[in-house]
PDB file of C-alpha atoms in Angstrom:
ATOM      1  CA  MET A   1      69.388 361.193  20.786  1.00 38.00           C
ATOM      2  CA  ASN A   2      72.660 360.859  18.864  1.00 37.00           C
ATOM      3  CA  ALA A   3      73.338 362.215  15.360  1.00 36.00           C
ATOM      4  CA  GLU A   4      72.608 358.864  13.686  1.00 35.00           C
ATOM      5  CA  ASP A   5      69.210 358.629  15.419  1.00 37.00           C
ATOM      6  CA  LYS A   6      68.371 362.148  14.254  1.00 34.00           C
ATOM      7  CA  VAL A   7      69.206 361.255  10.651  1.00 34.00           C
ATOM      8  CA  ASN A   8      67.195 358.026  10.820  1.00 35.00           C
ATOM      9  CA  SER A   9      64.194 359.775  12.354  1.00 34.00           C
ATOM     10  CA  SER A  10      64.002 362.436   9.630  1.00 34.00           C
ATOM     11  CA  SER A  11      61.072 362.327   7.237  1.00 35.00           C
ATOM     12  CA  SER A  12      61.275 360.374   3.981  1.00 37.00           C
ATOM     13  CA  ASP A  13      60.754 363.674   2.119  1.00 38.00           C
ATOM     14  CA  ALA A  14      64.073 364.916   3.439  1.00 37.00           C
ATOM     15  CA  ARG A  15      65.781 361.787   2.062  1.00 37.00           C
ATOM     16  CA  SER A  16      63.967 361.782  -1.273  1.00 40.00           C
ATOM     17  CA  ALA A  17      65.541 364.892  -2.764  1.00 45.00           C
ATOM     18  CA  PRO A  18      68.493 367.072  -1.940  1.00 48.00           C
ATOM     19  CA  THR A  19      67.750 370.379  -0.258  1.00 50.00           C
ATOM     20  CA  ALA A  20      68.472 373.458  -2.342  1.00 54.00           C
ATOM     21  CA  GLY A  21      72.132 374.321  -2.031  1.00 53.00           C
ATOM     22  CA  ARG A  22      73.100 370.873  -0.718  1.00 54.00           C
ATOM     23  CA  SER A  23      74.744 368.126  -2.717  1.00 59.00           C
ATOM     24  CA  ALA A  24      73.093 364.744  -3.112  1.00 63.00           C
ATOM     25  CA  ALA A  25      74.938 361.669  -1.919  1.00 69.00           C
ATOM     26  CA  ALA A  26      77.199 360.154  -4.558  1.00 81.00           C
ATOM     27  CA  LEU A  27      76.153 356.927  -6.224  1.00 88.00           C
ATOM     28  CA  ASP A  28      78.182 353.775  -5.754  1.00 90.00           C
ATOM     29  CA  VAL A  29      79.299 351.568  -8.651  1.00 92.00           C
ATOM     30  CA  VAL A  30      76.331 349.175  -8.369  1.00 94.00           C
ATOM     31  CA  ASP A  31      73.789 352.017  -8.340  1.00 94.00           C
ATOM     32  CA  SER A  32      75.502 353.525 -11.392  1.00 92.00           C
ATOM     33  CA  ARG A  33      75.328 350.180 -13.214  1.00 93.00           C
ATOM     34  CA  ILE A  34      71.621 349.903 -12.366  1.00 95.00           C
ATOM     35  CA  LEU A  35      70.963 353.376 -13.781  1.00 93.00           C
ATOM     36  CA  ALA A  36      72.933 352.580 -16.943  1.00 91.00           C
ATOM     37  CA  ALA A  37      70.974 349.357 -17.503  1.00 93.00           C
ATOM     38  CA  LEU A  38      67.595 351.008 -16.868  1.00 93.00           C
ATOM     39  CA  ARG A  39      68.488 353.954 -19.082  1.00 88.00           C
ATOM     40  CA  GLU A  40      69.286 351.497 -21.870  1.00 87.00           C
ATOM     41  CA  ASP A  41      65.990 349.628 -21.326  1.00 90.00           C
ATOM     42  CA  SER A  42      63.588 350.900 -18.658  1.00 90.00           C
ATOM     43  CA  ARG A  43      61.310 347.905 -19.331  1.00 92.00           C
ATOM     44  CA  LEU A  44      63.778 345.458 -17.782  1.00 93.00           C
ATOM     45  CA  SER A  45      62.183 343.343 -15.102  1.00 95.00           C
ATOM     46  CA  VAL A  46      63.905 343.262 -11.723  1.00 96.00           C
ATOM     47  CA  ARG A  47      64.758 339.621 -12.415  1.00 96.00           C
ATOM     48  CA  ALA A  48      66.379 340.415 -15.777  1.00 97.00           C
ATOM     49  CA  LEU A  49      68.205 343.404 -14.282  1.00 96.00           C
ATOM     50  CA  ALA A  50      69.528 341.281 -11.413  1.00 96.00           C
ATOM     51  CA  GLU A  51      70.739 338.580 -13.822  1.00 96.00           C
ATOM     52  CA  LYS A  52      72.368 341.144 -16.126  1.00 96.00           C
ATOM     53  CA  LEU A  53      74.249 342.799 -13.244  1.00 95.00           C
ATOM     54  CA  HIS A  54      74.927 339.588 -11.259  1.00 96.00           C
ATOM     55  CA  LEU A  55      72.868 340.720  -8.260  1.00 96.00           C
ATOM     56  CA  SER A  56      70.240 338.960  -6.201  1.00 96.00           C
ATOM     57  CA  ARG A  57      66.660 339.908  -7.095  1.00 96.00           C
ATOM     58  CA  ALA A  58      66.066 341.148  -3.550  1.00 96.00           C
ATOM     59  CA  GLY A  59      69.222 343.251  -3.689  1.00 95.00           C
ATOM     60  CA  ALA A  60      68.328 344.738  -7.074  1.00 96.00           C
ATOM     61  CA  TYR A  61      64.783 345.490  -5.920  1.00 95.00           C
ATOM     62  CA  ALA A  62      66.006 347.126  -2.691  1.00 96.00           C
ATOM     63  CA  ARG A  63      68.481 349.303  -4.577  1.00 96.00           C
ATOM     64  CA  ILE A  64      65.869 350.411  -7.122  1.00 96.00           C
ATOM     65  CA  GLU A  65      63.478 351.299  -4.314  1.00 96.00           C
ATOM     66  CA  ARG A  66      66.206 353.232  -2.487  1.00 95.00           C
ATOM     67  CA  LEU A  67      67.036 355.135  -5.685  1.00 95.00           C
ATOM     68  CA  ARG A  68      63.322 355.961  -6.087  1.00 95.00           C
ATOM     69  CA  GLU A  69      62.986 357.083  -2.451  1.00 95.00           C
ATOM     70  CA  ARG A  70      66.060 359.331  -2.808  1.00 94.00           C
ATOM     71  CA  GLY A  71      64.553 360.892  -5.924  1.00 93.00           C
ATOM     72  CA  VAL A  72      67.337 359.641  -8.207  1.00 94.00           C
ATOM     73  CA  ILE A  73      64.855 357.577 -10.235  1.00 94.00           C
ATOM     74  CA  THR A  74      61.801 359.749 -10.816  1.00 93.00           C
ATOM     75  CA  GLY A  75      59.938 357.438 -13.177  1.00 91.00           C
ATOM     76  CA  PHE A  76      60.200 354.921 -15.974  1.00 88.00           C
ATOM     77  CA  THR A  77      59.547 356.418 -19.376  1.00 86.00           C
ATOM     78  CA  ILE A  78      59.959 355.938 -23.081  1.00 85.00           C
ATOM     79  CA  ALA A  79      61.973 358.054 -25.485  1.00 84.00           C
ATOM     80  CA  ILE A  80      59.939 359.672 -28.249  1.00 87.00           C
ATOM     81  CA  ASP A  81      61.247 361.203 -31.460  1.00 89.00           C
ATOM     82  CA  PRO A  82      59.216 364.451 -31.665  1.00 92.00           C
ATOM     83  CA  ALA A  83      59.540 364.781 -35.454  1.00 91.00           C
ATOM     84  CA  ALA A  84      58.387 361.194 -36.035  1.00 92.00           C
ATOM     85  CA  ALA A  85      55.402 361.947 -33.760  1.00 93.00           C
ATOM     86  CA  GLY A  86      54.410 364.971 -35.872  1.00 95.00           C
ATOM     87  CA  LEU A  87      56.118 367.706 -33.871  1.00 95.00           C
ATOM     88  CA  THR A  88      58.366 368.944 -36.674  1.00 95.00           C
ATOM     89  CA  THR A  89      59.105 372.490 -35.453  1.00 97.00           C
ATOM     90  CA  THR A  90      61.672 372.761 -32.689  1.00 97.00           C
ATOM     91  CA  ALA A  91      62.730 376.000 -31.015  1.00 98.00           C
ATOM     92  CA  TYR A  92      64.304 377.442 -27.923  1.00 98.00           C
ATOM     93  CA  VAL A  93      62.499 380.423 -26.440  1.00 98.00           C
ATOM     94  CA  ALA A  94      64.328 382.738 -24.055  1.00 98.00           C
ATOM     95  CA  ILE A  95      62.016 384.611 -21.702  1.00 98.00           C
ATOM     96  CA  ASN A  96      62.725 387.697 -19.625  1.00 97.00           C
ATOM     97  CA  ILE A  97      60.527 388.047 -16.568  1.00 97.00           C
ATOM     98  CA  GLU A  98      59.898 390.544 -13.791  1.00 96.00           C
ATOM     99  CA  GLN A  99      61.950 389.994 -10.688  1.00 91.00           C
ATOM    100  CA  ASN A 100      60.375 387.613  -8.146  1.00 93.00           C
ATOM    101  CA  THR A 101      57.826 386.136 -10.617  1.00 95.00           C
ATOM    102  CA  TRP A 102      59.713 382.886 -11.349  1.00 94.00           C
ATOM    103  CA  ARG A 103      57.349 380.595  -9.402  1.00 94.00           C
ATOM    104  CA  ARG A 104      54.168 382.046 -10.877  1.00 96.00           C
ATOM    105  CA  VAL A 105      55.593 382.191 -14.416  1.00 97.00           C
ATOM    106  CA  SER A 106      56.976 378.634 -14.238  1.00 95.00           C
ATOM    107  CA  GLU A 107      53.610 377.333 -12.990  1.00 96.00           C
ATOM    108  CA  GLU A 108      51.885 378.976 -15.969  1.00 97.00           C
ATOM    109  CA  LEU A 109      54.509 377.721 -18.420  1.00 98.00           C
ATOM    110  CA  ALA A 110      54.074 374.166 -17.109  1.00 97.00           C
ATOM    111  CA  THR A 111      50.445 374.216 -18.275  1.00 97.00           C
ATOM    112  CA  LEU A 112      51.259 375.139 -21.882  1.00 98.00           C
ATOM    113  CA  PRO A 113      51.408 372.548 -24.674  1.00 96.00           C
ATOM    114  CA  TYR A 114      54.624 371.672 -26.529  1.00 97.00           C
ATOM    115  CA  LEU A 115      57.036 372.866 -23.807  1.00 97.00           C
ATOM    116  CA  ASP A 116      59.480 370.053 -23.062  1.00 94.00           C
ATOM    117  CA  THR A 117      61.954 371.759 -20.743  1.00 95.00           C
ATOM    118  CA  ILE A 118      61.595 374.877 -18.604  1.00 97.00           C
ATOM    119  CA  SER A 119      64.873 376.138 -17.131  1.00 96.00           C
ATOM    120  CA  LEU A 120      65.599 379.061 -14.807  1.00 95.00           C
ATOM    121  CA  MET A 121      68.812 380.628 -16.080  1.00 95.00           C
ATOM    122  CA  GLY A 122      71.641 382.732 -14.721  1.00 93.00           C
ATOM    123  CA  SER A 123      72.087 384.567 -17.990  1.00 93.00           C
ATOM    124  CA  ASP A 124      71.102 387.571 -20.084  1.00 94.00           C
ATOM    125  CA  PHE A 125      67.599 386.078 -20.022  1.00 95.00           C
ATOM    126  CA  ASP A 126      65.740 384.517 -17.118  1.00 97.00           C
ATOM    127  CA  VAL A 127      64.030 381.416 -18.488  1.00 97.00           C
ATOM    128  CA  LEU A 128      64.795 379.104 -21.405  1.00 97.00           C
ATOM    129  CA  VAL A 129      62.174 376.703 -22.741  1.00 98.00           C
ATOM    130  CA  GLN A 130      62.538 373.995 -25.333  1.00 97.00           C
ATOM    131  CA  VAL A 131      59.548 373.645 -27.627  1.00 98.00           C
ATOM    132  CA  HIS A 132      58.500 370.840 -29.989  1.00 97.00           C
ATOM    133  CA  ALA A 133      55.433 372.044 -31.912  1.00 97.00           C
ATOM    134  CA  PRO A 134      53.580 370.655 -34.924  1.00 97.00           C
ATOM    135  CA  ASP A 135      54.370 373.650 -37.151  1.00 97.00           C
ATOM    136  CA  ASN A 136      55.463 377.288 -37.249  1.00 97.00           C
ATOM    137  CA  ALA A 137      51.902 378.568 -36.829  1.00 98.00           C
ATOM    138  CA  SER A 138      51.553 376.623 -33.563  1.00 98.00           C
ATOM    139  CA  LEU A 139      54.917 377.945 -32.395  1.00 98.00           C
ATOM    140  CA  ARG A 140      53.839 381.501 -33.253  1.00 98.00           C
ATOM    141  CA  THR A 141      50.590 381.134 -31.290  1.00 98.00           C
ATOM    142  CA  LEU A 142      52.438 379.602 -28.344  1.00 98.00           C
ATOM    143  CA  VAL A 143      55.025 382.385 -28.135  1.00 98.00           C
ATOM    144  CA  LEU A 144      53.061 385.476 -29.130  1.00 97.00           C
ATOM    145  CA  GLU A 145      49.661 384.654 -27.642  1.00 97.00           C
ATOM    146  CA  ARG A 146      50.285 382.263 -24.762  1.00 98.00           C
ATOM    147  CA  ILE A 147      53.778 382.863 -23.322  1.00 98.00           C
ATOM    148  CA  GLN A 148      53.780 386.639 -23.784  1.00 98.00           C
ATOM    149  CA  ALA A 149      50.330 386.832 -22.148  1.00 98.00           C
ATOM    150  CA  ILE A 150      51.593 385.370 -18.862  1.00 98.00           C
ATOM    151  CA  PRO A 151      51.729 388.049 -16.132  1.00 97.00           C
ATOM    152  CA  GLY A 152      55.347 388.770 -15.308  1.00 97.00           C
ATOM    153  CA  VAL A 153      56.709 387.996 -18.789  1.00 98.00           C
ATOM    154  CA  LEU A 154      58.554 391.036 -20.140  1.00 98.00           C
ATOM    155  CA  GLY A 155      59.693 389.653 -23.492  1.00 97.00           C
ATOM    156  CA  THR A 156      60.793 386.642 -25.501  1.00 98.00           C
ATOM    157  CA  ARG A 157      63.410 385.708 -28.046  1.00 98.00           C
ATOM    158  CA  THR A 158      63.030 382.603 -30.223  1.00 98.00           C
ATOM    159  CA  TRP A 159      65.645 380.449 -31.948  1.00 98.00           C
ATOM    160  CA  LEU A 160      64.528 377.840 -34.505  1.00 97.00           C
ATOM    161  CA  VAL A 161      66.337 374.509 -34.456  1.00 96.00           C
ATOM    162  CA  PHE A 162      67.206 373.058 -37.858  1.00 95.00           C
ATOM    163  CA  ASP A 163      68.355 369.646 -36.619  1.00 92.00           C
ATOM    164  CA  GLU A 164      68.596 367.804 -33.315  1.00 88.00           C
ATOM    165  CA  SER A 165      70.638 364.870 -32.127  1.00 86.00           C
ATOM    166  CA  ARG A 166      71.168 363.336 -28.728  1.00 82.00           C
ATOM    167  CA  GLY A 167      74.520 363.107 -27.038  1.00 84.00           C
ATOM    168  CA  VAL A 168      75.630 360.069 -25.104  1.00 80.00           C
ATOM    169  CA  GLY A 169      74.383 361.633 -21.884  1.00 79.00           C
ATOM    170  CA  THR A 170      75.809 361.032 -18.444  1.00 80.00           C
ATOM    171  CA  PRO A 171      78.024 357.943 -18.285  1.00 79.00           C
ATOM    172  CA  TRP A 172      76.306 356.168 -15.387  1.00 75.00           C
ATOM    173  CA  GLU A 173      78.574 353.164 -15.574  1.00 66.00           C
ATOM    174  CA  ALA A 174      81.875 353.915 -13.898  1.00 52.00           C
TER     175      ALA A 174
END
């Protein structure tokens, strides 16, 4: 069996996401244009996407499927303004944890309401979470009664956000 056969016989899981410590394959120009168009409007039909990018429908569909299989596209979602949806208190909460409890703590954090992003950090603190809560009382309950009660959590530090805006993000179109 040659090297190409070994690569082609590997499981789809190995192709769907990069292994820790390994870089993912770079995107080509067409894939980048597809991502840019879908980021602008994830409701685009394959037909409309193909017309917009001057691709065949079959080609556009195949590329989208390949991007999904590789784990580049993980879903098709909508963007929600938290404040307009009633979540008017925004904060970042830094969490210090006991060594070797990251998996257990992150699993517990993932079950809590109002946590949008959970990040393992290489910093003065171990975990940083972004919170969008309905009010300060909900934030207080979340931090002092729910997060600090998780086994392995040593302490927290909270920063209130006065205003948020989105940047342009990654420029997918080259």
